[in-house]
mmCIF file of C-alpha atoms in Angstrom:
data_model
loop_
_atom_site.group_PDB
_atom_site.id
_atom_site.type_symbol
_atom_site.label_atom_id
_atom_site.label_comp_id
_atom_site.label_asym_id
_atom_site.label_seq_id
_atom_site.Cartn_x
_atom_site.Cartn_y
_atom_site.Cartn_z
ATOM 1 C CA ASP A 1 10.560 -1.776 6.329
ATOM 2 C CA ILE A 2 10.207 -0.083 2.987
ATOM 3 C CA GLN A 3 7.222 2.239 2.837
ATOM 4 C CA MET A 4 5.365 2.721 -0.444
ATOM 5 C CA THR A 5 3.373 5.887 -1.051
ATOM 6 C CA GLN A 6 0.981 6.232 -3.968
ATOM 7 C CA SER A 7 -0.545 9.439 -5.291
ATOM 8 C CA PRO A 8 -3.214 10.382 -5.797
ATOM 9 C CA SER A 9 -5.385 8.229 -3.505
ATOM 10 C CA SER A 10 -8.209 8.637 -5.976
ATOM 11 C CA LEU A 11 -8.842 10.327 -9.272
ATOM 12 C CA SER A 12 -11.789 10.962 -11.601
ATOM 13 C CA ALA A 13 -11.269 10.682 -15.272
ATOM 14 C CA SER A 14 -13.210 10.259 -18.505
ATOM 15 C CA VAL A 15 -13.132 7.537 -21.089
ATOM 16 C CA GLY A 16 -10.251 8.240 -23.456
ATOM 17 C CA ASP A 17 -8.198 10.170 -20.900
ATOM 18 C CA ARG A 18 -4.542 9.493 -20.280
ATOM 19 C CA ILE A 19 -3.786 9.110 -16.555
ATOM 20 C CA THR A 20 -0.641 8.704 -14.503
ATOM 21 C CA ILE A 21 -0.327 7.235 -11.003
ATOM 22 C CA THR A 22 2.865 7.681 -9.042
ATOM 23 C CA CYS A 23 4.449 5.524 -6.435
ATOM 24 C CA ARG A 24 7.367 6.478 -4.200
ATOM 25 C CA ALA A 25 9.508 4.111 -2.125
ATOM 26 C CA SER A 26 11.068 5.173 1.128
ATOM 27 C CA GLN A 27 14.427 3.787 -0.024
ATOM 28 C CA ASP A 28 16.059 2.613 -3.211
ATOM 29 C CA ILE A 29 14.351 -0.472 -4.548
ATOM 30 C CA SER A 30 16.104 -0.495 -7.953
ATOM 31 C CA HIS A 31 13.507 -1.882 -10.441
ATOM 32 C CA TYR A 32 11.768 -4.250 -8.000
ATOM 33 C CA LEU A 33 8.354 -2.638 -8.435
ATOM 34 C CA ALA A 34 5.094 -4.256 -9.522
ATOM 35 C CA TRP A 35 1.659 -2.831 -10.350
ATOM 36 C CA PHE A 36 -1.680 -4.583 -9.777
ATOM 37 C CA GLN A 37 -5.265 -3.816 -10.778
ATOM 38 C CA GLN A 38 -8.183 -4.789 -8.597
ATOM 39 C CA LYS A 39 -11.855 -4.571 -9.413
ATOM 40 C CA PRO A 40 -14.564 -4.740 -6.757
ATOM 41 C CA GLY A 41 -15.106 -8.249 -5.422
ATOM 42 C CA LYS A 42 -12.252 -9.654 -7.468
ATOM 43 C CA ALA A 43 -8.698 -10.754 -6.728
ATOM 44 C CA PRO A 44 -5.893 -8.447 -7.792
ATOM 45 C CA LYS A 45 -4.444 -8.871 -11.266
ATOM 46 C CA SER A 46 -0.761 -8.470 -12.163
ATOM 47 C CA LEU A 47 -0.145 -5.690 -14.723
ATOM 48 C CA ILE A 48 3.530 -4.804 -14.616
ATOM 49 C CA TYR A 49 6.695 -6.236 -13.038
ATOM 50 C CA ALA A 50 10.256 -5.008 -12.809
ATOM 51 C CA ALA A 51 8.894 -1.456 -13.035
ATOM 52 C CA SER A 52 8.272 -1.468 -16.801
ATOM 53 C CA ASN A 53 7.663 -5.028 -17.992
ATOM 54 C CA LEU A 54 4.123 -5.774 -19.141
ATOM 55 C CA GLN A 55 2.648 -9.012 -17.774
ATOM 56 C CA SER A 56 1.530 -11.414 -20.458
ATOM 57 C CA GLY A 57 -1.904 -10.607 -21.821
ATOM 58 C CA VAL A 58 -1.986 -7.069 -20.437
ATOM 59 C CA PRO A 59 -2.812 -4.478 -23.179
ATOM 60 C CA SER A 60 -0.117 -2.077 -24.260
ATOM 61 C CA LYS A 61 -2.142 0.949 -23.124
ATOM 62 C CA PHE A 62 -0.616 0.199 -19.721
ATOM 63 C CA SER A 63 2.973 1.225 -19.205
ATOM 64 C CA GLY A 64 5.283 1.594 -16.238
ATOM 65 C CA SER A 65 8.473 3.485 -15.686
ATOM 66 C CA GLY A 66 10.933 4.501 -13.033
ATOM 67 C CA SER A 67 13.726 3.123 -10.921
ATOM 68 C CA GLY A 68 15.243 3.751 -7.521
ATOM 69 C CA THR A 69 12.474 5.425 -5.508
ATOM 70 C CA ASP A 70 10.103 6.998 -8.017
ATOM 71 C CA PHE A 71 7.798 5.093 -10.328
ATOM 72 C CA THR A 72 4.764 5.742 -12.518
ATOM 73 C CA LEU A 73 1.940 3.766 -14.016
ATOM 74 C CA THR A 74 0.352 5.321 -17.107
ATOM 75 C CA ILE A 75 -2.859 4.284 -18.871
ATOM 76 C CA SER A 76 -2.842 5.826 -22.273
ATOM 77 C CA SER A 77 -6.550 5.835 -23.099
ATOM 78 C CA LEU A 78 -8.930 4.929 -20.311
ATOM 79 C CA GLN A 79 -11.690 2.474 -21.155
ATOM 80 C CA PRO A 80 -14.691 1.502 -19.022
ATOM 81 C CA GLU A 81 -12.960 -1.719 -17.983
ATOM 82 C CA ASP A 82 -9.982 0.224 -16.592
ATOM 83 C CA PHE A 83 -11.968 1.848 -13.803
ATOM 84 C CA ALA A 84 -10.550 0.025 -10.767
ATOM 85 C CA THR A 85 -8.090 0.385 -7.895
ATOM 86 C CA TYR A 86 -4.406 0.181 -8.654
ATOM 87 C CA TYR A 87 -1.637 -0.857 -6.236
ATOM 88 C CA CYS A 88 2.081 -0.699 -6.459
ATOM 89 C CA GLN A 89 4.270 -3.122 -4.537
ATOM 90 C CA GLN A 90 7.978 -3.383 -3.860
ATOM 91 C CA TYR A 91 9.627 -6.811 -3.891
ATOM 92 C CA LYS A 92 13.189 -5.736 -3.157
ATOM 93 C CA SER A 93 12.940 -7.092 0.361
ATOM 94 C CA HIS A 94 10.565 -8.608 2.915
ATOM 95 C CA PRO A 95 8.082 -7.474 4.042
ATOM 96 C CA ARG A 96 6.766 -6.933 0.552
ATOM 97 C CA THR A 97 4.887 -3.720 1.066
ATOM 98 C CA PHE A 98 2.042 -2.334 -1.019
ATOM 99 C CA GLY A 99 1.085 1.210 -1.641
ATOM 100 C CA GLN A 100 -2.266 2.297 -0.222
ATOM 101 C CA GLY A 101 -3.975 2.131 -3.618
ATOM 102 C CA THR A 102 -5.325 4.588 -6.173
ATOM 103 C CA LYS A 103 -9.009 4.372 -7.027
ATOM 104 C CA VAL A 104 -9.737 5.442 -10.608
ATOM 105 C CA GLU A 105 -13.358 6.515 -10.996
ATOM 106 C CA ILE A 106 -15.459 7.654 -13.857
ATOM 107 C CA LYS A 107 -15.940 11.430 -14.141
ATOM 108 C CA GLN B 1 -3.956 -23.306 -16.558
ATOM 109 C CA VAL B 2 -2.772 -22.080 -13.170
ATOM 110 C CA GLN B 3 -5.360 -22.470 -10.469
ATOM 111 C CA LEU B 4 -5.175 -21.455 -6.794
ATOM 112 C CA VAL B 5 -8.198 -22.260 -4.652
ATOM 113 C CA GLU B 6 -8.348 -21.125 -1.037
ATOM 114 C CA SER B 7 -10.490 -22.706 1.590
ATOM 115 C CA GLY B 8 -10.976 -22.770 5.336
ATOM 116 C CA GLY B 9 -12.322 -19.297 5.994
ATOM 117 C CA GLY B 10 -15.208 -18.627 8.286
ATOM 118 C CA VAL B 11 -16.334 -16.914 11.465
ATOM 119 C CA VAL B 12 -14.207 -17.419 14.554
ATOM 120 C CA GLN B 13 -14.092 -15.832 17.986
ATOM 121 C CA PRO B 14 -11.115 -13.706 19.081
ATOM 122 C CA GLY B 15 -8.347 -15.787 20.562
ATOM 123 C CA ARG B 16 -9.281 -18.893 18.653
ATOM 124 C CA SER B 17 -7.506 -20.587 15.742
ATOM 125 C CA LEU B 18 -8.265 -21.245 12.095
ATOM 126 C CA ARG B 19 -6.322 -23.011 9.323
ATOM 127 C CA LEU B 20 -6.477 -21.887 5.742
ATOM 128 C CA SER B 21 -5.458 -23.957 2.762
ATOM 129 C CA CYS B 22 -4.688 -23.199 -0.864
ATOM 130 C CA ALA B 23 -4.851 -25.988 -3.446
ATOM 131 C CA ALA B 24 -2.639 -25.380 -6.428
ATOM 132 C CA SER B 25 -2.890 -26.925 -9.845
ATOM 133 C CA GLY B 26 -1.777 -26.325 -13.411
ATOM 134 C CA PHE B 27 1.873 -25.693 -12.583
ATOM 135 C CA THR B 28 4.839 -27.269 -10.811
ATOM 136 C CA PHE B 29 3.926 -26.168 -7.320
ATOM 137 C CA SER B 30 7.200 -27.366 -5.741
ATOM 138 C CA SER B 31 9.209 -24.894 -7.912
ATOM 139 C CA HIS B 32 7.617 -21.679 -6.684
ATOM 140 C CA ALA B 33 7.655 -19.458 -3.585
ATOM 141 C CA MET B 34 4.115 -18.986 -2.304
ATOM 142 C CA HIS B 35 2.586 -16.124 -0.371
ATOM 143 C CA TRP B 36 -0.496 -15.139 1.639
ATOM 144 C CA VAL B 37 -1.867 -11.640 1.140
ATOM 145 C CA ARG B 38 -4.900 -10.270 2.949
ATOM 146 C CA GLN B 39 -7.352 -7.447 2.513
ATOM 147 C CA ALA B 40 -9.542 -6.122 5.355
ATOM 148 C CA PRO B 41 -12.990 -4.942 4.318
ATOM 149 C CA GLY B 42 -12.774 -1.705 2.367
ATOM 150 C CA LYS B 43 -9.006 -1.531 2.840
ATOM 151 C CA GLY B 44 -5.901 -2.107 0.794
ATOM 152 C CA LEU B 45 -3.695 -5.114 0.275
ATOM 153 C CA GLU B 46 -1.432 -6.347 3.054
ATOM 154 C CA TRP B 47 1.259 -8.983 2.532
ATOM 155 C CA VAL B 48 1.142 -11.627 5.258
ATOM 156 C CA ALA B 49 3.765 -14.337 4.733
ATOM 157 C CA VAL B 50 5.988 -16.150 2.249
ATOM 158 C CA ILE B 51 7.474 -19.618 2.073
ATOM 159 C CA SER B 52 10.167 -20.579 -0.385
ATOM 160 C CA TYR B 53 9.747 -23.441 -2.787
ATOM 161 C CA ASP B 54 11.903 -25.719 -0.581
ATOM 162 C CA VAL B 55 10.725 -24.421 2.810
ATOM 163 C CA THR B 56 14.158 -23.094 3.695
ATOM 164 C CA ASP B 57 13.087 -19.436 3.752
ATOM 165 C CA ILE B 58 10.013 -18.147 5.566
ATOM 166 C CA HIS B 59 9.065 -14.546 6.423
ATOM 167 C CA TYR B 60 6.114 -12.930 8.155
ATOM 168 C CA ALA B 61 4.586 -9.521 8.443
ATOM 169 C CA ASP B 62 5.176 -8.032 11.909
ATOM 170 C CA SER B 63 1.382 -7.930 12.402
ATOM 171 C CA VAL B 64 1.180 -11.768 12.374
ATOM 172 C CA LYS B 65 4.619 -12.828 13.539
ATOM 173 C CA GLY B 66 4.448 -15.303 16.381
ATOM 174 C CA ARG B 67 0.745 -16.024 15.746
ATOM 175 C CA PHE B 68 0.556 -17.294 12.152
ATOM 176 C CA ILE B 69 2.489 -20.217 10.644
ATOM 177 C CA ILE B 70 2.854 -20.696 6.899
ATOM 178 C CA SER B 71 3.605 -24.181 5.592
ATOM 179 C CA ARG B 72 3.397 -26.199 2.399
ATOM 180 C CA ASP B 73 3.063 -29.804 1.333
ATOM 181 C CA ASN B 74 4.732 -30.159 -2.034
ATOM 182 C CA SER B 75 3.495 -33.766 -2.352
ATOM 183 C CA LYS B 76 -0.088 -32.543 -2.164
ATOM 184 C CA ASN B 77 0.364 -29.163 -3.966
ATOM 185 C CA THR B 78 -1.033 -27.361 -0.967
ATOM 186 C CA LEU B 79 -0.165 -24.167 0.852
ATOM 187 C CA ASN B 80 -1.387 -23.616 4.428
ATOM 188 C CA LEU B 81 -1.748 -20.812 6.921
ATOM 189 C CA GLN B 82 -2.278 -21.732 10.540
ATOM 190 C CA MET B 83 -3.715 -18.673 12.298
ATOM 191 C CA ASN B 84 -3.616 -18.691 16.099
ATOM 192 C CA SER B 85 -4.617 -16.126 18.719
ATOM 193 C CA LEU B 86 -6.862 -14.405 16.176
ATOM 194 C CA ARG B 87 -7.776 -10.764 16.665
ATOM 195 C CA THR B 88 -10.632 -8.720 15.279
ATOM 196 C CA GLU B 89 -8.068 -6.894 13.106
ATOM 197 C CA ASP B 90 -7.286 -10.155 11.329
ATOM 198 C CA THR B 91 -10.687 -9.998 9.700
ATOM 199 C CA ALA B 92 -10.009 -9.979 5.970
ATOM 200 C CA ILE B 93 -10.150 -11.812 2.682
ATOM 201 C CA TYR B 94 -7.024 -14.030 2.499
ATOM 202 C CA TYR B 95 -5.493 -14.692 -0.906
ATOM 203 C CA CYS B 96 -2.785 -17.111 -1.860
ATOM 204 C CA THR B 97 -0.485 -16.078 -4.674
ATOM 205 C CA ARG B 98 2.812 -17.210 -6.173
ATOM 206 C CA ASP B 99 6.050 -15.863 -7.528
ATOM 207 C CA PHE B 100 6.712 -17.022 -11.084
ATOM 208 C CA THR B 101 10.458 -16.742 -11.780
ATOM 209 C CA ILE B 102 11.096 -12.981 -11.742
ATOM 210 C CA ILE B 103 7.392 -12.057 -11.751
ATOM 211 C CA PRO B 104 5.900 -11.522 -8.339
ATOM 212 C CA PHE B 105 2.308 -12.440 -7.648
ATOM 213 C CA ASP B 106 1.465 -13.399 -11.243
ATOM 214 C CA SER B 107 -1.490 -15.575 -10.221
ATOM 215 C CA TRP B 108 -3.970 -15.247 -7.418
ATOM 216 C CA GLY B 109 -6.680 -17.363 -5.862
ATOM 217 C CA GLN B 110 -10.230 -16.049 -5.437
ATOM 218 C CA GLY B 111 -9.730 -15.538 -1.707
ATOM 219 C CA THR B 112 -11.350 -16.858 1.442
ATOM 220 C CA LEU B 113 -13.054 -14.616 4.034
ATOM 221 C CA VAL B 114 -12.005 -14.804 7.657
ATOM 222 C CA THR B 115 -14.189 -12.969 10.138
ATOM 223 C CA VAL B 116 -12.992 -12.635 13.750
ATOM 224 C CA SER B 117 -15.859 -11.610 15.926
ATOM 225 C CA SER B 118 -17.382 -12.458 19.289
#
């Protein structure tokens, strides 16, 4: 199975900050990487697929990059609605493994 | 618009069975692979199972293999998860979600809570 490792597990940031979350795969997954946002008590929401493609309706302050084993999610200017937990997921092969999540909190 | 509505959750004793369903609407259900993903209380997301649009391809997480069965009824736009020999560690919110062409998990249901406890 492909293991996905996110870092950091949590981070504190202020409104307006630019933040970056990293995700590393245990083997080459090409561009088969997705990012999800989850707010407390809600279902996850798709943000990015194929490593860098923005899902329809997702604001352009979100961006993704990477290929192979190393990926990043960047939020260019944090807003109050962006404080949430973010997950990466590989879909190169089954089982479709998720990273452990990164909780973004208000500083 | 796309709607996925899970049902069937509840409290069940260890070793017993439960059947979850996901009613799909707003899209051509028979054209999409469908998945179950779960989330234990306070924990991260765990993929559970997938079934292809035509039922020819099915995969399970090792943690549920041999105990859970994913199925679908394309005539009724329904996805199912038969959960047998339930364990306390199966306690979680269970979400159904779909693959939309090259986009994985683009839509999610609201989830249904399964609690396995004596």
